[in-house]
Amino acid sequence: MSKITFQGGIHPYEGKELTEDKEIQPILPTSDLVYPLSQHIGAPATPVVKKGDSVLVGQLIAQAGGFVSANIHSSVSGTVKCIEPRMTTNGVKVNSIVIENDEEYREMEATPILDDEKLTKEVIRAKIKDAGIVGMGGAGFPTHVKLTPQNDDEIDYVIVNCAECEPYITSDYRRMIEEPEKLVEGLKIILKLFKNAKGILAVEDNKPKAIKVLKDLVEGEERITVQTLKTKYPQGAERQLIYVITGRKIDSSMLPAHAGCVVNNVDTVINVYRAIREGKPLTERVVTVTGDAVKEPGNFLVKLGTNCEELIEAAGGFNCEPEKIIAGGPMMGKAISNIKIPSVKGLSALLAFKVDEVAKCEPSNCIRCGRCITVCPGRVVPSLLAKIAEQGDEEAFVANHGMECCECGCCSFVCPAKKPLTQVIAGTRKQVLANRKK
């Protein structure tokens, strides 16, 4: 099958060679664990513990604050020190549960389900909700909500986003290489919810080893196939992925379910497996720590709540004082000024660079070259939207399809005038969304 793709997109330096052959290394935290109550889309979780309480690994410490919310569990055993605002990867302080680690890692008793006859739709969704699983590619949308569309029978495709198109990040790749069985089994469990759906493992062609491993594993499977995608950023963006796989289009007013699709990240699907077959909630994730300012880049299995400073230490520390540190990927991640923040469910990578290339850019006037339009996967006019955004005209912004921007960063990347197009547009998008909630 030929590798179709979407219009637009870019080919930034991948940087994956730094960690793609580095096996996942588990690390144990040495300091207090911090669990922000807002590390997912939706209502903050509500604490169910208080200062002085003893907790175990896997114990519920904060309950979902609504339907669109997610449970939070302790990743260590120890004692609740306090519940107070702490800084997060988003650069804001969030009310958080702080737990003193006793370093004994005593666990709650697990309740795995190994008998498929017991796996009803209700049981699967309840276990996923109880486990606190969210979209771990960075979006943080509660998975039990995503897996509960209005009509199960209208879902034609369950797509696993194995593209990992962001430069430098290899955490999903290592999961595919080291734990493919869990990935495929997790997909099979999700497919039990949608009797008419096919399972698609969508992998970019810059990952030939992963493609072979997965194809060998699903050979003979009637409902699961591996789809090879052209390597291009942002191939893994939800709208682009759905179009490439199905030819169906969605916009900002639609959900993937409107196109008969459900899309989940690799680590998310593996944690569905763990919730069902191992009876364990979401308490850890794989994080890529890399960049030219990191001594020993690698992939690490991190207990949620671990201080990011400890992740850097696990990678050998810095080889110089980095000018830029990013939580997430270089295209859509957040620049951070303080690494003494907790790792959260959506943290796929921690990057450190010797030079802050963006800070050295001096924006100039738009030369109307049209490059931003050519690369935009949302098919909007970024230069026009940025101008409208700077004028604060929300009505014109919406009228010119500003809400279709996915904030991928392609326009800023190619702009010869070095204008921060994505940041300006993203600011107005957030303002429009906030005003709609009023």
Short mmCIF file of N, CA, C and O in Angstrom, two decimals, residues 15-145:
data_model
loop_
_atom_site.label_atom_id
_atom_site.label_comp_id
_atom_site.label_asym_id
_atom_site.label_seq_id
_atom_site.Cartn_x
_atom_site.Cartn_y
_atom_site.Cartn_z
N GLY A 15 16.79 14.12 15.48
CA GLY A 15 17.47 14.00 16.77
C GLY A 15 17.21 12.71 17.52
O GLY A 15 17.62 12.55 18.67
N LYS A 16 16.53 11.76 16.89
CA LYS A 16 16.16 10.52 17.58
C LYS A 16 17.33 9.55 17.76
O LYS A 16 17.28 8.65 18.61
N GLU A 17 18.41 9.77 16.98
CA GLU A 17 19.55 8.87 17.09
C GLU A 17 20.21 8.93 18.48
O GLU A 17 20.94 8.01 18.87
N LEU A 18 19.95 10.00 19.22
CA LEU A 18 20.54 10.14 20.55
C LEU A 18 20.01 9.09 21.53
O LEU A 18 20.71 8.69 22.46
N THR A 19 18.75 8.65 21.33
CA THR A 19 18.14 7.75 22.33
C THR A 19 17.40 6.55 21.75
O THR A 19 16.93 5.71 22.53
N GLU A 20 17.27 6.44 20.45
CA GLU A 20 16.44 5.37 19.90
C GLU A 20 16.96 3.97 20.22
O GLU A 20 16.17 3.00 20.25
N ASP A 21 18.25 3.85 20.48
CA ASP A 21 18.81 2.53 20.83
C ASP A 21 19.06 2.39 22.33
O ASP A 21 19.70 1.42 22.76
N LYS A 22 18.56 3.33 23.10
CA LYS A 22 18.75 3.29 24.55
C LYS A 22 17.55 2.59 25.20
O LYS A 22 16.42 3.08 25.15
N GLU A 23 17.79 1.44 25.80
CA GLU A 23 16.71 0.69 26.45
C GLU A 23 16.13 1.46 27.62
O GLU A 23 16.80 2.29 28.24
N ILE A 24 14.88 1.18 27.91
CA ILE A 24 14.20 1.85 29.01
C ILE A 24 14.84 1.45 30.34
O ILE A 24 14.97 0.26 30.64
N GLN A 25 15.23 2.45 31.12
CA GLN A 25 15.87 2.21 32.41
C GLN A 25 14.94 2.69 33.53
O GLN A 25 14.56 3.86 33.56
N PRO A 26 14.55 1.81 34.46
CA PRO A 26 13.72 2.26 35.58
C PRO A 26 14.56 3.08 36.56
O PRO A 26 15.73 2.78 36.80
N ILE A 27 13.98 4.15 37.09
CA ILE A 27 14.66 4.93 38.11
C ILE A 27 13.73 5.07 39.32
O ILE A 27 12.51 5.14 39.18
N LEU A 28 14.33 5.10 40.48
CA LEU A 28 13.57 5.25 41.72
C LEU A 28 13.81 6.64 42.30
O LEU A 28 14.95 7.09 42.38
N PRO A 29 12.75 7.32 42.71
CA PRO A 29 12.90 8.68 43.24
C PRO A 29 13.56 8.67 44.62
O PRO A 29 13.42 7.71 45.38
N THR A 30 14.27 9.73 44.92
CA THR A 30 14.93 9.84 46.22
C THR A 30 14.37 10.97 47.07
O THR A 30 14.67 11.06 48.25
N SER A 31 13.57 11.85 46.46
CA SER A 31 13.00 12.97 47.20
C SER A 31 11.48 12.82 47.28
O SER A 31 10.91 11.81 46.87
N ASP A 32 10.81 13.82 47.81
CA ASP A 32 9.36 13.80 47.92
C ASP A 32 8.72 13.69 46.53
O ASP A 32 9.26 14.18 45.54
N LEU A 33 7.55 13.07 46.48
CA LEU A 33 6.77 12.96 45.24
C LEU A 33 5.65 14.00 45.27
O LEU A 33 5.00 14.18 46.30
N VAL A 34 5.45 14.67 44.14
CA VAL A 34 4.43 15.72 44.05
C VAL A 34 3.43 15.35 42.96
O VAL A 34 3.81 15.11 41.81
N TYR A 35 2.14 15.35 43.33
CA TYR A 35 1.09 14.95 42.40
C TYR A 35 0.11 16.11 42.18
O TYR A 35 -0.81 16.32 42.98
N PRO A 36 0.29 16.89 41.10
CA PRO A 36 -0.65 17.96 40.81
C PRO A 36 -2.06 17.40 40.59
O PRO A 36 -2.22 16.35 39.96
N LEU A 37 -3.06 18.08 41.09
CA LEU A 37 -4.43 17.61 40.95
C LEU A 37 -5.01 17.92 39.58
O LEU A 37 -6.07 17.41 39.22
N SER A 38 -4.30 18.76 38.81
CA SER A 38 -4.70 19.06 37.43
C SER A 38 -3.57 18.65 36.50
O SER A 38 -2.72 19.45 36.15
N GLN A 39 -3.54 17.38 36.12
CA GLN A 39 -2.58 16.92 35.12
C GLN A 39 -3.32 16.19 34.00
O GLN A 39 -2.82 15.24 33.42
N HIS A 40 -4.52 16.68 33.74
CA HIS A 40 -5.38 16.13 32.70
C HIS A 40 -6.36 17.21 32.26
O HIS A 40 -6.56 18.20 32.95
N ILE A 41 -6.95 17.02 31.09
CA ILE A 41 -8.01 17.93 30.63
C ILE A 41 -9.25 17.69 31.48
O ILE A 41 -9.61 16.56 31.79
N GLY A 42 -9.92 18.76 31.86
CA GLY A 42 -11.15 18.63 32.64
C GLY A 42 -11.00 19.11 34.06
O GLY A 42 -10.04 19.82 34.40
N ALA A 43 -11.94 18.73 34.90
CA ALA A 43 -11.97 19.20 36.28
C ALA A 43 -10.80 18.62 37.08
O ALA A 43 -10.41 17.46 36.87
N PRO A 44 -10.22 19.40 38.00
CA PRO A 44 -9.14 18.88 38.84
C PRO A 44 -9.65 17.70 39.68
O PRO A 44 -10.85 17.63 40.01
N ALA A 45 -8.75 16.81 40.02
CA ALA A 45 -9.11 15.70 40.91
C ALA A 45 -9.27 16.23 42.34
O ALA A 45 -8.70 17.26 42.70
N THR A 46 -10.04 15.53 43.13
CA THR A 46 -10.32 15.92 44.51
C THR A 46 -9.56 15.00 45.48
O THR A 46 -9.72 13.78 45.40
N PRO A 47 -8.75 15.54 46.38
CA PRO A 47 -7.98 14.69 47.30
C PRO A 47 -8.88 13.80 48.16
O PRO A 47 -9.94 14.24 48.62
N VAL A 48 -8.46 12.57 48.36
CA VAL A 48 -9.16 11.66 49.27
C VAL A 48 -8.24 11.25 50.41
O VAL A 48 -8.55 10.34 51.17
N VAL A 49 -7.09 11.93 50.51
CA VAL A 49 -6.15 11.72 51.62
C VAL A 49 -5.90 13.07 52.27
O VAL A 49 -6.22 14.12 51.72
N LYS A 50 -5.31 13.03 53.45
CA LYS A 50 -4.98 14.27 54.17
C LYS A 50 -3.59 14.15 54.77
O LYS A 50 -2.98 13.05 54.79
N LYS A 51 -3.08 15.25 55.25
CA LYS A 51 -1.75 15.28 55.86
C LYS A 51 -1.65 14.24 56.97
O LYS A 51 -2.54 14.12 57.81
N GLY A 52 -0.56 13.46 56.93
CA GLY A 52 -0.32 12.43 57.93
C GLY A 52 -0.78 11.05 57.54
O GLY A 52 -0.39 10.06 58.18
N ASP A 53 -1.59 10.93 56.48
CA ASP A 53 -2.06 9.61 56.04
C ASP A 53 -0.91 8.79 55.45
O ASP A 53 -0.04 9.33 54.76
N SER A 54 -0.95 7.49 55.72
CA SER A 54 0.00 6.56 55.09
C SER A 54 -0.61 6.05 53.80
O SER A 54 -1.82 5.79 53.74
N VAL A 55 0.22 5.91 52.77
CA VAL A 55 -0.28 5.44 51.48
C VAL A 55 0.61 4.34 50.93
O VAL A 55 1.77 4.19 51.34
N LEU A 56 0.05 3.56 50.01
CA LEU A 56 0.76 2.47 49.35
C LEU A 56 0.86 2.76 47.86
O LEU A 56 0.12 3.59 47.32
N VAL A 57 1.77 2.07 47.18
CA VAL A 57 1.87 2.17 45.72
C VAL A 57 0.55 1.72 45.11
O VAL A 57 0.03 0.65 45.42
N GLY A 58 -0.01 2.56 44.25
CA GLY A 58 -1.26 2.21 43.59
C GLY A 58 -2.50 2.65 44.33
O GLY A 58 -3.62 2.47 43.85
N GLN A 59 -2.33 3.28 45.49
CA GLN A 59 -3.48 3.72 46.27
C GLN A 59 -4.07 5.00 45.69
O GLN A 59 -3.34 5.91 45.30
N LEU A 60 -5.39 5.07 45.64
CA LEU A 60 -6.07 6.27 45.17
C LEU A 60 -5.82 7.41 46.16
O LEU A 60 -6.10 7.27 47.35
N ILE A 61 -5.29 8.53 45.67
CA ILE A 61 -5.05 9.68 46.54
C ILE A 61 -5.89 10.89 46.14
O ILE A 61 -6.05 11.82 46.92
N ALA A 62 -6.43 10.87 44.91
CA ALA A 62 -7.31 11.94 44.47
C ALA A 62 -8.31 11.36 43.47
O ALA A 62 -7.93 10.64 42.56
N GLN A 63 -9.57 11.70 43.67
CA GLN A 63 -10.64 11.14 42.86
C GLN A 63 -11.06 12.11 41.77
O GLN A 63 -11.04 13.33 41.96
N ALA A 64 -11.43 11.57 40.61
CA ALA A 64 -11.88 12.40 39.48
C ALA A 64 -12.94 13.39 39.96
O ALA A 64 -13.88 13.02 40.65
N GLY A 65 -12.77 14.65 39.56
CA GLY A 65 -13.67 15.71 40.00
C GLY A 65 -14.89 15.88 39.14
O GLY A 65 -15.64 16.85 39.29
N GLY A 66 -15.13 14.96 38.21
CA GLY A 66 -16.27 15.03 37.31
C GLY A 66 -16.13 13.96 36.25
O GLY A 66 -15.19 13.16 36.29
N PHE A 67 -17.06 13.94 35.28
CA PHE A 67 -16.97 12.93 34.22
C PHE A 67 -15.70 13.12 33.41
O PHE A 67 -14.98 12.17 33.11
N VAL A 68 -15.42 14.38 33.03
CA VAL A 68 -14.17 14.67 32.32
C VAL A 68 -13.13 15.07 33.37
O VAL A 68 -12.93 16.23 33.70
N SER A 69 -12.50 14.08 33.91
CA SER A 69 -11.47 14.23 34.95
C SER A 69 -10.79 12.88 35.09
O SER A 69 -11.14 11.94 34.38
N ALA A 70 -9.83 12.76 35.99
CA ALA A 70 -9.11 11.49 36.12
C ALA A 70 -8.62 11.28 37.54
O ALA A 70 -8.20 12.22 38.22
N ASN A 71 -8.69 10.02 37.97
CA ASN A 71 -8.15 9.64 39.27
C ASN A 71 -6.63 9.79 39.29
O ASN A 71 -5.98 9.72 38.24
N ILE A 72 -6.09 9.96 40.48
CA ILE A 72 -4.64 10.02 40.66
C ILE A 72 -4.25 9.05 41.77
O ILE A 72 -4.92 8.98 42.81
N HIS A 73 -3.19 8.29 41.54
CA HIS A 73 -2.74 7.27 42.49
C HIS A 73 -1.30 7.52 42.91
O HIS A 73 -0.51 8.08 42.15
N SER A 74 -0.97 7.08 44.09
CA SER A 74 0.40 7.22 44.57
C SER A 74 1.31 6.23 43.84
O SER A 74 0.93 5.08 43.61
N SER A 75 2.49 6.68 43.48
CA SER A 75 3.46 5.80 42.82
C SER A 75 4.49 5.25 43.80
O SER A 75 5.38 4.48 43.40
N VAL A 76 4.39 5.66 45.06
CA VAL A 76 5.29 5.17 46.10
C VAL A 76 4.48 4.89 47.36
O VAL A 76 3.32 5.27 47.46
N SER A 77 5.12 4.23 48.32
CA SER A 77 4.52 4.12 49.65
C SER A 77 5.18 5.17 50.54
O SER A 77 6.34 5.52 50.34
N GLY A 78 4.41 5.68 51.48
CA GLY A 78 4.97 6.73 52.33
C GLY A 78 3.88 7.47 53.07
O GLY A 78 2.79 6.94 53.33
N THR A 79 4.15 8.75 53.37
CA THR A 79 3.24 9.56 54.19
C THR A 79 2.91 10.87 53.49
O THR A 79 3.80 11.51 52.91
N VAL A 80 1.65 11.26 53.51
CA VAL A 80 1.23 12.54 52.94
C VAL A 80 1.78 13.67 53.82
O VAL A 80 1.45 13.77 55.00
N LYS A 81 2.65 14.50 53.23
CA LYS A 81 3.25 15.62 53.98
C LYS A 81 2.35 16.84 53.99
O LYS A 81 2.23 17.54 55.01
N CYS A 82 1.72 17.12 52.84
CA CYS A 82 0.87 18.30 52.76
C CYS A 82 0.12 18.29 51.44
O CYS A 82 0.40 17.48 50.55
N ILE A 83 -0.86 19.18 51.33
CA ILE A 83 -1.55 19.45 50.07
C ILE A 83 -1.47 20.95 49.87
O ILE A 83 -2.06 21.73 50.62
N GLU A 84 -0.69 21.36 48.85
CA GLU A 84 -0.42 22.78 48.67
C GLU A 84 -0.09 23.06 47.21
O GLU A 84 0.23 22.14 46.44
N PRO A 85 -0.14 24.34 46.78
CA PRO A 85 0.20 24.68 45.40
C PRO A 85 1.68 24.41 45.11
O PRO A 85 2.55 24.78 45.91
N ARG A 86 1.95 23.77 43.98
CA ARG A 86 3.31 23.53 43.52
C ARG A 86 3.41 23.86 42.02
O ARG A 86 2.45 23.70 41.28
N MET A 87 4.59 24.29 41.61
CA MET A 87 4.82 24.63 40.21
C MET A 87 4.78 23.37 39.35
O MET A 87 5.22 22.30 39.77
N THR A 88 4.24 23.51 38.12
CA THR A 88 4.13 22.39 37.20
C THR A 88 4.84 22.70 35.89
O THR A 88 5.38 23.79 35.69
N THR A 89 4.80 21.75 34.96
CA THR A 89 5.45 21.92 33.66
C THR A 89 4.79 23.03 32.84
O THR A 89 5.39 23.53 31.89
N ASN A 90 3.56 23.41 33.18
CA ASN A 90 2.87 24.48 32.45
C ASN A 90 3.25 25.86 32.94
O ASN A 90 2.75 26.87 32.43
N GLY A 91 4.13 25.92 33.95
CA GLY A 91 4.58 27.21 34.44
C GLY A 91 3.62 27.88 35.41
O GLY A 91 3.76 29.08 35.70
N VAL A 92 2.64 27.13 35.90
CA VAL A 92 1.70 27.67 36.88
C VAL A 92 1.68 26.78 38.12
O VAL A 92 2.00 25.60 38.05
N LYS A 93 1.29 27.38 39.24
CA LYS A 93 1.18 26.60 40.46
C LYS A 93 -0.19 25.92 40.52
O LYS A 93 -1.21 26.55 40.24
N VAL A 94 -0.17 24.65 40.86
CA VAL A 94 -1.39 23.84 40.91
C VAL A 94 -1.45 23.16 42.27
O VAL A 94 -0.43 22.68 42.78
N ASN A 95 -2.62 23.12 42.86
CA ASN A 95 -2.78 22.42 44.13
C ASN A 95 -2.31 20.97 43.96
O ASN A 95 -2.74 20.27 43.02
N SER A 96 -1.45 20.51 44.85
CA SER A 96 -0.78 19.21 44.68
C SER A 96 -0.69 18.45 46.00
O SER A 96 -0.59 19.05 47.07
N ILE A 97 -0.70 17.14 45.88
CA ILE A 97 -0.48 16.27 47.04
C ILE A 97 1.00 15.93 47.10
O ILE A 97 1.58 15.47 46.11
N VAL A 98 1.63 16.18 48.25
CA VAL A 98 3.06 15.90 48.42
C VAL A 98 3.21 14.69 49.34
O VAL A 98 2.65 14.67 50.45
N ILE A 99 3.95 13.68 48.87
CA ILE A 99 4.12 12.45 49.64
C ILE A 99 5.60 12.21 49.91
O ILE A 99 6.44 12.27 49.01
N GLU A 100 5.90 11.94 51.18
CA GLU A 100 7.26 11.58 51.58
C GLU A 100 7.47 10.10 51.30
O GLU A 100 6.75 9.25 51.83
N ASN A 101 8.43 9.79 50.48
CA ASN A 101 8.71 8.43 50.04
C ASN A 101 9.44 7.66 51.13
O ASN A 101 10.50 8.08 51.59
N ASP A 102 8.87 6.50 51.54
CA ASP A 102 9.58 5.69 52.55
C ASP A 102 10.56 4.72 51.90
O ASP A 102 11.26 3.97 52.60
N GLU A 103 10.59 4.71 50.55
CA GLU A 103 11.51 3.89 49.75
C GLU A 103 11.32 2.39 49.96
O GLU A 103 12.21 1.59 49.67
N GLU A 104 10.15 2.00 50.46
CA GLU A 104 9.84 0.58 50.64
C GLU A 104 8.98 0.05 49.49
O GLU A 104 8.93 -1.16 49.25
N TYR A 105 8.25 0.90 48.83
CA TYR A 105 7.42 0.58 47.66
C TYR A 105 6.45 -0.57 47.94
O TYR A 105 6.30 -1.50 47.15
N ARG A 106 5.80 -0.48 49.09
CA ARG A 106 4.75 -1.45 49.43
C ARG A 106 3.53 -1.16 48.57
O ARG A 106 3.10 -0.02 48.45
N GLU A 107 2.96 -2.21 47.97
CA GLU A 107 1.91 -2.03 46.97
C GLU A 107 0.53 -2.44 47.47
O GLU A 107 0.39 -3.33 48.32
N MET A 108 -0.48 -1.79 46.88
CA MET A 108 -1.86 -2.23 47.06
C MET A 108 -2.02 -3.58 46.37
O MET A 108 -1.33 -3.89 45.40
N GLU A 109 -2.94 -4.38 46.84
CA GLU A 109 -3.19 -5.67 46.20
C GLU A 109 -3.83 -5.44 44.83
O GLU A 109 -4.80 -4.70 44.70
N ALA A 110 -3.26 -6.06 43.81
CA ALA A 110 -3.76 -5.89 42.44
C ALA A 110 -4.93 -6.83 42.18
O ALA A 110 -5.02 -7.91 42.77
N THR A 111 -5.82 -6.41 41.29
CA THR A 111 -6.98 -7.24 40.92
C THR A 111 -7.04 -7.38 39.40
O THR A 111 -7.87 -6.75 38.74
N PRO A 112 -6.15 -8.18 38.84
CA PRO A 112 -6.14 -8.36 37.38
C PRO A 112 -7.34 -9.15 36.90
O PRO A 112 -7.94 -9.93 37.65
N ILE A 113 -7.71 -8.96 35.63
CA ILE A 113 -8.76 -9.75 34.99
C ILE A 113 -8.14 -10.52 33.84
O ILE A 113 -7.72 -9.93 32.83
N LEU A 114 -8.03 -11.82 33.98
CA LEU A 114 -7.40 -12.66 32.97
C LEU A 114 -8.42 -13.43 32.15
O LEU A 114 -8.11 -13.95 31.08
N ASP A 115 -9.64 -13.54 32.68
CA ASP A 115 -10.72 -14.26 32.00
C ASP A 115 -11.47 -13.31 31.07
O ASP A 115 -12.15 -12.38 31.52
N ASP A 116 -11.38 -13.55 29.76
CA ASP A 116 -12.01 -12.67 28.79
C ASP A 116 -13.53 -12.63 28.93
O ASP A 116 -14.18 -11.65 28.56
N GLU A 117 -14.13 -13.69 29.48
CA GLU A 117 -15.58 -13.72 29.65
C GLU A 117 -16.06 -12.66 30.64
O GLU A 117 -17.22 -12.26 30.62
N LYS A 118 -15.16 -12.22 31.50
CA LYS A 118 -15.51 -11.19 32.48
C LYS A 118 -15.30 -9.78 31.94
O LYS A 118 -15.67 -8.81 32.60
N LEU A 119 -14.74 -9.69 30.75
CA LEU A 119 -14.42 -8.38 30.18
C LEU A 119 -15.61 -7.82 29.40
O LEU A 119 -15.61 -7.75 28.17
N THR A 120 -16.63 -7.41 30.11
CA THR A 120 -17.74 -6.71 29.47
C THR A 120 -17.33 -5.27 29.18
O THR A 120 -16.33 -4.78 29.71
N LYS A 121 -18.09 -4.58 28.36
CA LYS A 121 -17.79 -3.18 28.08
C LYS A 121 -17.79 -2.35 29.36
O LYS A 121 -16.94 -1.47 29.54
N GLU A 122 -18.75 -2.63 30.22
CA GLU A 122 -18.86 -1.87 31.46
C GLU A 122 -17.64 -2.08 32.34
O GLU A 122 -17.11 -1.13 32.93
N VAL A 123 -17.16 -3.31 32.41
CA VAL A 123 -15.99 -3.62 33.24
C VAL A 123 -14.74 -2.96 32.68
O VAL A 123 -13.95 -2.37 33.42
N ILE A 124 -14.55 -3.03 31.36
CA ILE A 124 -13.37 -2.43 30.73
C ILE A 124 -13.33 -0.93 31.00
O ILE A 124 -12.31 -0.38 31.43
N ARG A 125 -14.43 -0.26 30.74
CA ARG A 125 -14.47 1.19 30.93
C ARG A 125 -14.29 1.56 32.39
O ARG A 125 -13.60 2.55 32.72
N ALA A 126 -14.88 0.79 33.29
CA ALA A 126 -14.75 1.08 34.71
C ALA A 126 -13.31 0.91 35.19
O ALA A 126 -12.79 1.72 35.97
N LYS A 127 -12.64 -0.14 34.71
CA LYS A 127 -11.25 -0.38 35.10
C LYS A 127 -10.33 0.72 34.58
O LYS A 127 -9.41 1.16 35.28
N ILE A 128 -10.58 1.17 33.35
CA ILE A 128 -9.77 2.24 32.76
C ILE A 128 -9.98 3.54 33.53
O ILE A 128 -9.03 4.27 33.83
N LYS A 129 -11.25 3.83 33.88
CA LYS A 129 -11.54 5.03 34.66
C LYS A 129 -10.89 4.95 36.04
O LYS A 129 -10.25 5.91 36.49
N ASP A 130 -11.04 3.81 36.69
CA ASP A 130 -10.47 3.64 38.02
C ASP A 130 -8.96 3.81 38.01
O ASP A 130 -8.36 4.33 38.96
N ALA A 131 -8.32 3.38 36.91
CA ALA A 131 -6.85 3.42 36.81
C ALA A 131 -6.32 4.83 36.55
O ALA A 131 -5.11 5.05 36.61
N GLY A 132 -7.20 5.78 36.23
CA GLY A 132 -6.76 7.15 36.01
C GLY A 132 -5.98 7.37 34.73
O GLY A 132 -5.14 8.26 34.65
N ILE A 133 -6.28 6.57 33.71
CA ILE A 133 -5.53 6.65 32.45
C ILE A 133 -6.00 7.85 31.63
O ILE A 133 -7.20 8.10 31.50
N VAL A 134 -5.04 8.58 31.09
CA VAL A 134 -5.31 9.74 30.22
C VAL A 134 -4.45 9.62 28.97
O VAL A 134 -3.57 8.77 28.88
N GLY A 135 -4.71 10.51 28.01
CA GLY A 135 -3.88 10.56 26.81
C GLY A 135 -2.46 10.95 27.17
O GLY A 135 -2.21 12.07 27.61
N MET A 136 -1.52 10.04 26.99
CA MET A 136 -0.15 10.26 27.48
C MET A 136 0.79 10.79 26.41
O MET A 136 1.99 10.88 26.62
N GLY A 137 0.22 11.18 25.27
CA GLY A 137 1.02 11.85 24.26
C GLY A 137 1.21 13.32 24.58
O GLY A 137 1.94 14.03 23.90
N GLY A 138 0.53 13.78 25.62
CA GLY A 138 0.63 15.18 26.02
C GLY A 138 -0.71 15.86 26.22
O GLY A 138 -0.85 16.80 26.98
N ALA A 139 -1.75 15.35 25.52
CA ALA A 139 -3.06 15.99 25.59
C ALA A 139 -3.70 15.83 26.97
O ALA A 139 -4.33 16.74 27.49
N GLY A 140 -3.58 14.64 27.55
CA GLY A 140 -4.10 14.42 28.89
C GLY A 140 -5.61 14.26 28.96
O GLY A 140 -6.20 14.42 30.02
N PHE A 141 -6.27 13.91 27.83
CA PHE A 141 -7.71 13.73 27.86
C PHE A 141 -8.03 12.39 28.51
O PHE A 141 -7.45 11.36 28.15
N PRO A 142 -8.96 12.37 29.48
CA PRO A 142 -9.29 11.11 30.17
C PRO A 142 -9.70 10.00 29.20
O PRO A 142 -10.62 10.18 28.39
N THR A 143 -9.03 8.87 29.27
CA THR A 143 -9.22 7.81 28.28
C THR A 143 -10.60 7.17 28.37
O THR A 143 -11.19 6.79 27.36
N HIS A 144 -11.16 7.04 29.58
CA HIS A 144 -12.48 6.42 29.70
C HIS A 144 -13.55 7.26 29.00
O HIS A 144 -14.54 6.72 28.50
N VAL A 145 -13.33 8.58 28.94
CA VAL A 145 -14.28 9.45 28.23
C VAL A 145 -14.13 9.25 26.72
O VAL A 145 -15.12 9.12 25.99
#
